GROMACS .gro file of C-alpha atoms in nm:
model
  462
    1UNK     CA    1  -0.263   0.044  -3.647
    2UNK     CA    2   0.026   0.107  -3.410
    3UNK     CA    3   0.370   0.232  -3.504
    4UNK     CA    4   0.648  -0.028  -3.524
    5UNK     CA    5   0.772  -0.110  -3.176
    6UNK     CA    6   1.095   0.070  -3.096
    7UNK     CA    7   1.049   0.348  -3.355
    8UNK     CA    8   0.862   0.671  -3.394
    9UNK     CA    9   0.769   0.970  -3.175
   10UNK     CA   10   0.445   0.807  -3.058
   11UNK     CA   11   0.638   0.530  -2.888
   12UNK     CA   12   0.873   0.777  -2.718
   13UNK     CA   13   0.578   0.986  -2.597
   14UNK     CA   14   0.402   0.671  -2.475
   15UNK     CA   15   0.710   0.576  -2.275
   16UNK     CA   16   0.723   0.922  -2.120
   17UNK     CA   17   0.356   0.897  -2.018
   18UNK     CA   18   0.418   0.571  -1.834
   19UNK     CA   19   0.736   0.699  -1.672
   20UNK     CA   20   0.571   1.017  -1.551
   21UNK     CA   21   0.273   0.819  -1.427
   22UNK     CA   22   0.497   0.583  -1.236
   23UNK     CA   23   0.704   0.863  -1.079
   24UNK     CA   24   0.400   1.070  -0.980
   25UNK     CA   25   0.226   0.771  -0.825
   26UNK     CA   26   0.542   0.675  -0.634
   27UNK     CA   27   0.549   1.028  -0.490
   28UNK     CA   28   0.184   0.986  -0.389
   29UNK     CA   29   0.274   0.671  -0.194
   30UNK     CA   30   0.570   0.853  -0.039
   31UNK     CA   31   0.353   1.146   0.073
   32UNK     CA   32   0.097   0.912   0.228
   33UNK     CA   33   0.375   0.735   0.420
   34UNK     CA   34   0.495   1.067   0.559
   35UNK     CA   35   0.145   1.177   0.662
   36UNK     CA   36   0.046   0.852   0.829
   37UNK     CA   37   0.372   0.829   1.024
   38UNK     CA   38   0.336   1.189   1.141
   39UNK     CA   39  -0.003   1.104   1.288
   40UNK     CA   40   0.056   0.766   1.450
   41UNK     CA   41   0.394   0.859   1.603
   42UNK     CA   42   0.253   1.174   1.766
   43UNK     CA   43  -0.053   1.012   1.927
   44UNK     CA   44   0.075   1.093   2.280
   45UNK     CA   45   0.110   1.461   2.182
   46UNK     CA   46  -0.242   1.460   2.035
   47UNK     CA   47  -0.375   1.303   2.354
   48UNK     CA   48  -0.205   1.564   2.571
   49UNK     CA   49  -0.314   1.856   2.354
   50UNK     CA   50  -0.683   1.769   2.375
   51UNK     CA   51  -0.689   1.606   2.718
   52UNK     CA   52  -0.814   1.273   2.583
   53UNK     CA   53  -0.837   1.017   2.862
   54UNK     CA   54  -0.671   0.676   2.841
   55UNK     CA   55  -1.017   0.518   2.839
   56UNK     CA   56  -1.136   0.733   2.547
   57UNK     CA   57  -0.816   0.718   2.339
   58UNK     CA   58  -0.880   0.366   2.198
   59UNK     CA   59  -1.217   0.488   2.070
   60UNK     CA   60  -1.050   0.767   1.874
   61UNK     CA   61  -0.780   0.534   1.744
   62UNK     CA   62  -1.028   0.266   1.636
   63UNK     CA   63  -1.251   0.519   1.462
   64UNK     CA   64  -0.980   0.607   1.209
   65UNK     CA   65  -0.948   0.259   1.048
   66UNK     CA   66  -1.324   0.202   1.072
   67UNK     CA   67  -1.391   0.523   0.880
   68UNK     CA   68  -1.106   0.441   0.642
   69UNK     CA   69  -1.284   0.115   0.563
   70UNK     CA   70  -1.600   0.313   0.492
   71UNK     CA   71  -1.400   0.542   0.265
   72UNK     CA   72  -1.265   0.243   0.075
   73UNK     CA   73  -1.616   0.099   0.027
   74UNK     CA   74  -1.741   0.437  -0.096
   75UNK     CA   75  -1.447   0.459  -0.337
   76UNK     CA   76  -1.544   0.126  -0.495
   77UNK     CA   77  -1.879   0.278  -0.591
   78UNK     CA   78  -1.736   0.616  -0.683
   79UNK     CA   79  -1.484   0.481  -0.935
   80UNK     CA   80  -1.764   0.325  -1.136
   81UNK     CA   81  -1.848   0.679  -1.244
   82UNK     CA   82  -1.521   0.870  -1.211
   83UNK     CA   83  -1.156   0.769  -1.270
   84UNK     CA   84  -0.951   0.658  -0.968
   85UNK     CA   85  -0.700   0.931  -1.050
   86UNK     CA   86  -0.962   1.196  -0.981
   87UNK     CA   87  -1.048   1.039  -0.647
   88UNK     CA   88  -0.679   1.029  -0.557
   89UNK     CA   89  -0.616   1.385  -0.675
   90UNK     CA   90  -0.858   1.531  -0.421
   91UNK     CA   91  -0.853   1.275  -0.137
   92UNK     CA   92  -0.480   1.308  -0.072
   93UNK     CA   93  -0.476   1.686  -0.018
   94UNK     CA   94  -0.786   1.644   0.200
   95UNK     CA   95  -0.604   1.388   0.417
   96UNK     CA   96  -0.305   1.620   0.453
   97UNK     CA   97  -0.522   1.915   0.550
   98UNK     CA   98  -0.705   1.694   0.800
   99UNK     CA   99  -0.367   1.604   0.950
  100UNK     CA  100  -0.299   1.974   0.998
  101UNK     CA  101  -0.644   2.008   1.154
  102UNK     CA  102  -0.555   1.738   1.408
  103UNK     CA  103  -0.268   1.956   1.528
  104UNK     CA  104  -0.439   2.294   1.503
  105UNK     CA  105  -0.753   2.256   1.713
  106UNK     CA  106  -0.804   2.310   2.086
  107UNK     CA  107  -1.134   2.130   2.154
  108UNK     CA  108  -1.213   1.761   2.153
  109UNK     CA  109  -1.489   1.799   1.895
  110UNK     CA  110  -1.236   1.954   1.656
  111UNK     CA  111  -0.993   1.665   1.680
  112UNK     CA  112  -1.283   1.421   1.642
  113UNK     CA  113  -1.391   1.588   1.317
  114UNK     CA  114  -1.032   1.611   1.189
  115UNK     CA  115  -0.964   1.244   1.261
  116UNK     CA  116  -1.293   1.145   1.098
  117UNK     CA  117  -1.207   1.338   0.781
  118UNK     CA  118  -0.856   1.193   0.788
  119UNK     CA  119  -0.994   0.838   0.818
  120UNK     CA  120  -1.240   0.867   0.529
  121UNK     CA  121  -0.984   1.043   0.308
  122UNK     CA  122  -0.715   0.785   0.385
  123UNK     CA  123  -0.952   0.501   0.296
  124UNK     CA  124  -1.030   0.666  -0.038
  125UNK     CA  125  -0.669   0.744  -0.124
  126UNK     CA  126  -0.538   0.403  -0.011
  127UNK     CA  127  -0.789   0.235  -0.241
  128UNK     CA  128  -0.736   0.475  -0.532
  129UNK     CA  129  -0.356   0.474  -0.527
  130UNK     CA  130  -0.346   0.093  -0.519
  131UNK     CA  131  -0.598   0.082  -0.805
  132UNK     CA  132  -0.367   0.301  -1.011
  133UNK     CA  133  -0.064   0.098  -0.906
  134UNK     CA  134  -0.224  -0.229  -1.015
  135UNK     CA  135  -0.342  -0.088  -1.349
  136UNK     CA  136  -0.004   0.075  -1.416
  137UNK     CA  137   0.169  -0.255  -1.343
  138UNK     CA  138  -0.061  -0.415  -1.600
  139UNK     CA  139   0.037  -0.149  -1.853
  140UNK     CA  140   0.406  -0.209  -1.782
  141UNK     CA  141   0.362  -0.585  -1.805
  142UNK     CA  142   0.603  -0.651  -1.517
  143UNK     CA  143   0.615  -0.624  -1.141
  144UNK     CA  144   0.646  -0.265  -1.015
  145UNK     CA  145   0.395  -0.275  -0.727
  146UNK     CA  146   0.653  -0.337  -0.456
  147UNK     CA  147   0.839  -0.026  -0.568
  148UNK     CA  148   0.536   0.190  -0.493
  149UNK     CA  149   0.509   0.043  -0.145
  150UNK     CA  150   0.883   0.096  -0.099
  151UNK     CA  151   0.816   0.467  -0.155
  152UNK     CA  152   0.548   0.446   0.116
  153UNK     CA  153   0.799   0.288   0.354
  154UNK     CA  154   1.055   0.557   0.277
  155UNK     CA  155   0.792   0.821   0.350
  156UNK     CA  156   0.712   0.646   0.677
  157UNK     CA  157   1.076   0.659   0.782
  158UNK     CA  158   1.097   1.029   0.698
  159UNK     CA  159   0.766   1.102   0.872
  160UNK     CA  160   0.877   0.919   1.187
  161UNK     CA  161   1.206   1.111   1.182
  162UNK     CA  162   1.022   1.442   1.147
  163UNK     CA  163   0.792   1.341   1.431
  164UNK     CA  164   1.094   1.263   1.650
  165UNK     CA  165   1.243   1.605   1.568
  166UNK     CA  166   0.912   1.773   1.656
  167UNK     CA  167   0.891   1.588   1.986
  168UNK     CA  168   1.256   1.661   2.064
  169UNK     CA  169   1.249   2.035   1.992
  170UNK     CA  170   0.901   2.080   2.136
  171UNK     CA  171   0.713   2.316   1.898
  172UNK     CA  172   0.334   2.312   1.899
  173UNK     CA  173   0.188   2.020   1.709
  174UNK     CA  174   0.047   2.237   1.431
  175UNK     CA  175   0.384   2.411   1.393
  176UNK     CA  176   0.556   2.079   1.326
  177UNK     CA  177   0.281   1.972   1.082
  178UNK     CA  178   0.246   2.300   0.890
  179UNK     CA  179   0.575   2.294   0.688
  180UNK     CA  180   0.518   1.932   0.585
  181UNK     CA  181   0.158   1.993   0.476
  182UNK     CA  182   0.261   2.320   0.308
  183UNK     CA  183   0.512   2.133   0.092
  184UNK     CA  184   0.319   1.815   0.023
  185UNK     CA  185  -0.023   1.957  -0.071
  186UNK     CA  186   0.096   2.159  -0.373
  187UNK     CA  187   0.343   1.885  -0.465
  188UNK     CA  188   0.078   1.612  -0.483
  189UNK     CA  189  -0.161   1.841  -0.671
  190UNK     CA  190   0.105   1.912  -0.933
  191UNK     CA  191   0.204   1.545  -0.948
  192UNK     CA  192  -0.157   1.440  -1.000
  193UNK     CA  193  -0.141   1.585  -1.354
  194UNK     CA  194   0.059   1.279  -1.459
  195UNK     CA  195  -0.139   0.996  -1.301
  196UNK     CA  196  -0.216   0.735  -1.566
  197UNK     CA  197  -0.565   0.586  -1.583
  198UNK     CA  198  -0.579   0.266  -1.787
  199UNK     CA  199  -0.918   0.130  -1.687
  200UNK     CA  200  -1.158   0.361  -1.865
  201UNK     CA  201  -1.021   0.300  -2.211
  202UNK     CA  202  -0.891  -0.056  -2.184
  203UNK     CA  203  -1.185  -0.176  -2.392
  204UNK     CA  204  -1.034  -0.008  -2.696
  205UNK     CA  205  -0.671  -0.037  -2.580
  206UNK     CA  206  -0.615   0.333  -2.522
  207UNK     CA  207  -0.546   0.429  -2.160
  208UNK     CA  208  -0.477   0.796  -2.105
  209UNK     CA  209  -0.283   1.020  -1.873
  210UNK     CA  210  -0.512   1.153  -1.605
  211UNK     CA  211  -0.428   1.521  -1.606
  212UNK     CA  212  -0.234   1.580  -1.925
  213UNK     CA  213  -0.473   1.593  -2.217
  214UNK     CA  214  -0.190   1.688  -2.448
  215UNK     CA  215  -0.042   1.345  -2.394
  216UNK     CA  216  -0.367   1.160  -2.451
  217UNK     CA  217  -0.279   1.066  -2.807
  218UNK     CA  218   0.054   0.928  -2.702
  219UNK     CA  219  -0.096   0.749  -2.407
  220UNK     CA  220  -0.342   0.590  -2.642
  221UNK     CA  221  -0.066   0.363  -2.762
  222UNK     CA  222  -0.004   0.215  -2.419
  223UNK     CA  223  -0.269  -0.049  -2.455
  224UNK     CA  224  -0.161  -0.095  -2.815
  225UNK     CA  225   0.188  -0.186  -2.713
  226UNK     CA  226   0.047  -0.442  -2.475
  227UNK     CA  227  -0.152  -0.589  -2.763
  228UNK     CA  228   0.150  -0.595  -2.994
  229UNK     CA  229   0.371  -0.773  -2.745
  230UNK     CA  230   0.184  -1.103  -2.736
  231UNK     CA  231  -0.091  -1.218  -2.967
  232UNK     CA  232  -0.198  -1.482  -2.719
  233UNK     CA  233  -0.226  -1.226  -2.442
  234UNK     CA  234  -0.424  -1.005  -2.678
  235UNK     CA  235  -0.675  -1.280  -2.735
  236UNK     CA  236  -0.712  -1.330  -2.362
  237UNK     CA  237  -0.761  -0.957  -2.312
  238UNK     CA  238  -1.026  -0.951  -2.582
  239UNK     CA  239  -1.208  -1.232  -2.405
  240UNK     CA  240  -1.193  -1.041  -2.077
  241UNK     CA  241  -1.321  -0.726  -2.246
  242UNK     CA  242  -1.608  -0.921  -2.391
  243UNK     CA  243  -1.696  -1.043  -2.046
  244UNK     CA  244  -1.684  -0.687  -1.917
  245UNK     CA  245  -1.903  -0.559  -2.199
  246UNK     CA  246  -2.155  -0.836  -2.150
  247UNK     CA  247  -2.230  -0.723  -1.797
  248UNK     CA  248  -2.168  -0.349  -1.793
  249UNK     CA  249  -2.136  -0.359  -1.416
  250UNK     CA  250  -1.840  -0.597  -1.398
  251UNK     CA  251  -1.751  -0.467  -1.055
  252UNK     CA  252  -2.079  -0.579  -0.908
  253UNK     CA  253  -2.029  -0.934  -1.035
  254UNK     CA  254  -1.706  -1.008  -0.846
  255UNK     CA  255  -1.755  -1.312  -0.629
  256UNK     CA  256  -1.638  -1.292  -0.269
  257UNK     CA  257  -1.518  -1.651  -0.299
  258UNK     CA  258  -1.254  -1.543  -0.549
  259UNK     CA  259  -1.122  -1.273  -0.315
  260UNK     CA  260  -1.155  -1.465   0.013
  261UNK     CA  261  -0.802  -1.619   0.016
  262UNK     CA  262  -0.648  -1.279  -0.060
  263UNK     CA  263  -0.866  -1.108   0.202
  264UNK     CA  264  -0.736  -1.356   0.461
  265UNK     CA  265  -0.375  -1.296   0.357
  266UNK     CA  266  -0.426  -0.919   0.379
  267UNK     CA  267  -0.577  -0.954   0.727
  268UNK     CA  268  -0.299  -1.184   0.849
  269UNK     CA  269  -0.029  -0.953   0.710
  270UNK     CA  270  -0.173  -0.650   0.891
  271UNK     CA  271  -0.216  -0.845   1.214
  272UNK     CA  272   0.157  -0.911   1.192
  273UNK     CA  273   0.235  -0.551   1.102
  274UNK     CA  274   0.022  -0.403   1.381
  275UNK     CA  275   0.181  -0.643   1.630
  276UNK     CA  276   0.523  -0.500   1.548
  277UNK     CA  277   0.398  -0.141   1.534
  278UNK     CA  278   0.214  -0.150   1.866
  279UNK     CA  279   0.400  -0.401   2.079
  280UNK     CA  280   0.766  -0.410   1.973
  281UNK     CA  281   0.879  -0.133   2.210
  282UNK     CA  282   0.693  -0.270   2.512
  283UNK     CA  283   0.803  -0.625   2.435
  284UNK     CA  284   1.173  -0.535   2.414
  285UNK     CA  285   1.159  -0.333   2.735
  286UNK     CA  286   0.930  -0.550   2.952
  287UNK     CA  287   1.002  -0.901   2.823
  288UNK     CA  288   1.353  -0.890   2.679
  289UNK     CA  289   1.494  -0.653   2.942
  290UNK     CA  290   1.601  -0.374   2.707
  291UNK     CA  291   1.641  -0.013   2.810
  292UNK     CA  292   1.391   0.260   2.722
  293UNK     CA  293   1.628   0.381   2.452
  294UNK     CA  294   1.671   0.026   2.318
  295UNK     CA  295   1.293  -0.008   2.300
  296UNK     CA  296   1.282   0.252   2.020
  297UNK     CA  297   1.514   0.045   1.798
  298UNK     CA  298   1.303  -0.255   1.685
  299UNK     CA  299   1.040  -0.056   1.497
  300UNK     CA  300   1.313   0.143   1.322
  301UNK     CA  301   1.483  -0.186   1.227
  302UNK     CA  302   1.149  -0.316   1.102
  303UNK     CA  303   1.083  -0.007   0.888
  304UNK     CA  304   1.432  -0.006   0.734
  305UNK     CA  305   1.423  -0.377   0.649
  306UNK     CA  306   1.072  -0.335   0.509
  307UNK     CA  307   1.207  -0.065   0.277
  308UNK     CA  308   1.501  -0.284   0.171
  309UNK     CA  309   1.277  -0.583   0.105
  310UNK     CA  310   1.038  -0.380  -0.108
  311UNK     CA  311   1.315  -0.215  -0.307
  312UNK     CA  312   1.447  -0.560  -0.400
  313UNK     CA  313   1.111  -0.737  -0.412
  314UNK     CA  314   1.007  -0.652  -0.767
  315UNK     CA  315   1.325  -0.811  -0.899
  316UNK     CA  316   1.240  -1.128  -0.706
  317UNK     CA  317   0.888  -1.137  -0.851
  318UNK     CA  318   1.021  -1.093  -1.204
  319UNK     CA  319   1.272  -1.374  -1.160
  320UNK     CA  320   1.086  -1.629  -0.947
  321UNK     CA  321   0.718  -1.533  -0.968
  322UNK     CA  322   0.480  -1.379  -0.718
  323UNK     CA  323   0.379  -1.705  -0.548
  324UNK     CA  324   0.740  -1.797  -0.471
  325UNK     CA  325   0.810  -1.452  -0.329
  326UNK     CA  326   0.497  -1.464  -0.111
  327UNK     CA  327   0.590  -1.811   0.021
  328UNK     CA  328   0.942  -1.693   0.100
  329UNK     CA  329   0.808  -1.382   0.272
  330UNK     CA  330   0.562  -1.581   0.483
  331UNK     CA  331   0.827  -1.829   0.599
  332UNK     CA  332   1.073  -1.547   0.674
  333UNK     CA  333   0.814  -1.353   0.874
  334UNK     CA  334   0.712  -1.663   1.068
  335UNK     CA  335   1.077  -1.726   1.150
  336UNK     CA  336   1.098  -1.367   1.271
  337UNK     CA  337   0.808  -1.412   1.513
  338UNK     CA  338   0.964  -1.738   1.636
  339UNK     CA  339   1.296  -1.564   1.704
  340UNK     CA  340   1.120  -1.279   1.886
  341UNK     CA  341   0.924  -1.527   2.098
  342UNK     CA  342   1.234  -1.728   2.194
  343UNK     CA  343   1.491  -1.445   2.214
  344UNK     CA  344   1.700  -1.452   2.534
  345UNK     CA  345   1.768  -1.079   2.519
  346UNK     CA  346   1.706  -0.753   2.335
  347UNK     CA  347   1.981  -0.788   2.076
  348UNK     CA  348   1.867  -1.137   1.980
  349UNK     CA  349   1.518  -0.993   1.945
  350UNK     CA  350   1.650  -0.745   1.687
  351UNK     CA  351   1.727  -1.038   1.456
  352UNK     CA  352   1.363  -1.137   1.478
  353UNK     CA  353   1.239  -0.786   1.391
  354UNK     CA  354   1.484  -0.780   1.099
  355UNK     CA  355   1.335  -1.102   0.962
  356UNK     CA  356   0.984  -0.965   1.019
  357UNK     CA  357   1.055  -0.659   0.807
  358UNK     CA  358   1.206  -0.864   0.525
  359UNK     CA  359   0.919  -1.114   0.532
  360UNK     CA  360   0.602  -0.912   0.586
  361UNK     CA  361   0.703  -0.640   0.340
  362UNK     CA  362   0.611  -0.838   0.027
  363UNK     CA  363   0.270  -0.967   0.132
  364UNK     CA  364   0.051  -0.657   0.105
  365UNK     CA  365   0.174  -0.525  -0.235
  366UNK     CA  366   0.152  -0.870  -0.391
  367UNK     CA  367  -0.196  -0.925  -0.249
  368UNK     CA  368  -0.322  -0.606  -0.417
  369UNK     CA  369  -0.153  -0.706  -0.742
  370UNK     CA  370  -0.302  -1.056  -0.735
  371UNK     CA  371  -0.654  -0.929  -0.664
  372UNK     CA  372  -0.638  -0.681  -0.951
  373UNK     CA  373  -0.501  -0.940  -1.193
  374UNK     CA  374  -0.756  -1.209  -1.104
  375UNK     CA  375  -1.052  -0.969  -1.124
  376UNK     CA  376  -0.934  -0.826  -1.456
  377UNK     CA  377  -0.885  -1.171  -1.607
  378UNK     CA  378  -1.220  -1.310  -1.491
  379UNK     CA  379  -1.451  -1.009  -1.511
  380UNK     CA  380  -1.287  -0.761  -1.746
  381UNK     CA  381  -1.210  -0.387  -1.723
  382UNK     CA  382  -1.348  -0.213  -1.416
  383UNK     CA  383  -1.346  -0.524  -1.201
  384UNK     CA  384  -0.984  -0.473  -1.096
  385UNK     CA  385  -1.064  -0.145  -0.921
  386UNK     CA  386  -1.357  -0.298  -0.733
  387UNK     CA  387  -1.141  -0.592  -0.619
  388UNK     CA  388  -0.869  -0.360  -0.490
  389UNK     CA  389  -1.121  -0.144  -0.300
  390UNK     CA  390  -1.282  -0.446  -0.136
  391UNK     CA  391  -0.946  -0.598  -0.048
  392UNK     CA  392  -0.828  -0.268   0.097
  393UNK     CA  393  -1.095  -0.291   0.368
  394UNK     CA  394  -0.921  -0.595   0.513
  395UNK     CA  395  -0.600  -0.407   0.586
  396UNK     CA  396  -0.803  -0.204   0.836
  397UNK     CA  397  -0.962  -0.525   0.970
  398UNK     CA  398  -0.616  -0.666   1.038
  399UNK     CA  399  -0.503  -0.340   1.194
  400UNK     CA  400  -0.804  -0.339   1.429
  401UNK     CA  401  -0.767  -0.703   1.528
  402UNK     CA  402  -0.391  -0.734   1.563
  403UNK     CA  403  -0.301  -0.508   1.852
  404UNK     CA  404  -0.593  -0.596   2.085
  405UNK     CA  405  -0.553  -0.968   2.008
  406UNK     CA  406  -0.183  -0.978   2.098
  407UNK     CA  407  -0.238  -0.755   2.401
  408UNK     CA  408  -0.520  -0.969   2.538
  409UNK     CA  409  -0.324  -1.291   2.486
  410UNK     CA  410  -0.020  -1.136   2.651
  411UNK     CA  411  -0.221  -1.039   2.959
  412UNK     CA  412  -0.413  -1.365   2.983
  413UNK     CA  413  -0.132  -1.603   2.890
  414UNK     CA  414   0.220  -1.488   2.804
  415UNK     CA  415   0.371  -1.211   2.594
  416UNK     CA  416   0.612  -1.459   2.440
  417UNK     CA  417   0.331  -1.701   2.367
  418UNK     CA  418   0.125  -1.421   2.214
  419UNK     CA  419   0.389  -1.380   1.942
  420UNK     CA  420   0.317  -1.733   1.824
  421UNK     CA  421  -0.036  -1.639   1.716
  422UNK     CA  422   0.063  -1.391   1.440
  423UNK     CA  423   0.336  -1.642   1.350
  424UNK     CA  424   0.072  -1.911   1.288
  425UNK     CA  425  -0.150  -1.670   1.094
  426UNK     CA  426   0.136  -1.561   0.868
  427UNK     CA  427   0.223  -1.926   0.805
  428UNK     CA  428  -0.140  -1.981   0.699
  429UNK     CA  429  -0.056  -1.760   0.400
  430UNK     CA  430   0.125  -2.061   0.253
  431UNK     CA  431  -0.212  -2.234   0.209
  432UNK     CA  432  -0.332  -1.947  -0.011
  433UNK     CA  433  -0.007  -1.880  -0.201
  434UNK     CA  434  -0.149  -2.043  -0.514
  435UNK     CA  435  -0.381  -1.742  -0.552
  436UNK     CA  436  -0.080  -1.522  -0.627
  437UNK     CA  437   0.030  -1.691  -0.946
  438UNK     CA  438  -0.099  -1.925  -1.213
  439UNK     CA  439   0.037  -2.048  -1.539
  440UNK     CA  440  -0.106  -1.735  -1.705
  441UNK     CA  441   0.140  -1.523  -1.508
  442UNK     CA  442   0.445  -1.689  -1.654
  443UNK     CA  443   0.489  -1.518  -1.984
  444UNK     CA  444   0.795  -1.369  -2.146
  445UNK     CA  445   1.131  -1.437  -1.982
  446UNK     CA  446   1.066  -1.677  -1.694
  447UNK     CA  447   0.778  -1.525  -1.492
  448UNK     CA  448   0.796  -1.178  -1.647
  449UNK     CA  449   0.601  -1.060  -1.947
  450UNK     CA  450   0.802  -0.886  -2.215
  451UNK     CA  451   0.828  -0.520  -2.125
  452UNK     CA  452   0.553  -0.307  -2.263
  453UNK     CA  453   0.780  -0.071  -2.449
  454UNK     CA  454   1.140  -0.185  -2.449
  455UNK     CA  455   1.094  -0.494  -2.667
  456UNK     CA  456   1.213  -0.297  -2.969
  457UNK     CA  457   1.554  -0.164  -3.062
  458UNK     CA  458   1.473   0.205  -3.039
  459UNK     CA  459   1.616   0.269  -2.693
  460UNK     CA  460   1.289   0.381  -2.538
  461UNK     CA  461   1.286   0.114  -2.267
  462UNK     CA  462   1.110   0.163  -1.939
   0.00000   0.00000   0.00000
């Protein structure tokens, strides 16, 4: 039995568990955004420090996403035996320490090892933090995934700003990394106490806080509240659990056909993102005639509008549904590429990069959320984590393909024409938008399920 919704200390404690879990996971996303931005924006400094040739640099840069993909695949297998929160708790500090190692060495073999460790750790933590985000969204019963990715974007902006300050004032690379790593490592370790794992005990409706055993009893009501909120949803969950119990290895039974549309969307989204990340500065300066200083603006515009879009995106999903938001994002991003391709000058190009940030920002978080939901509904507990890990590999595929593809097309054809290719790929997302929402998504008020906790009158709303 569960206490009446809206009354009792168990409900209040349950609400606190979810809130702490959400806040700690948002900080994890933020810290990862800081770390990744600090690395990618200081690549020239890394190259100069270790004397890496222009011919060898692409090998180093490609190795990071390749190893990250391997880390994501390994995480899929690892979380069958250990909770994602535990993987995240140790992979994130490892990635931060590897970042410090990138700046602290003086031989090429040292930077190679540091980048390899960083890549594997990033793949594990990217997969694990999105697993927790998807499962926490399921516990909340409403869209919160875009908020986590907004924290990542905010961290990226801060990391890029810190990297600019380091490049401007000129301290050694390890000196600029050390204070950031010194603050973030203990912070993420402390925050990991409040990660919320829902997968392991979803079969009996009692997810628990990852690092706070004292809250386990309270957290046990999380799944209960979800069962109380909707008898129909409870029956569906029971069916899914039965499916999971029938084949203990639900993760291994996930069909690639189910994930294929979402894998394509993830790849297309990251092709678009890597195009902006790698080519916006050169495009503004060489094609649109902007100054060197102006060439630094479009990526900043893109990051800020990505943050704004993600901050507002969850509200759009709750009101209009995930499929509608994804369609709107795809059309907006395609319009952005079209404006960039046709822009007569640098300032007109900024409008295109603004649209790109607002459009692309919703695709990746919603793709993770859709994969987790579909796998959970079809295969039961445990399948969601496997789906997220497999899908996560395709963000690195898109990252690897995007920049070389646009560069090769620009050299062989036209830089303006090259922008039409990611435009077409992003538009192809419209074909797969149905995968982001079905009738089963539209519960509660419009497209949003009744909130997990705040359906009562006790004032303990999330």
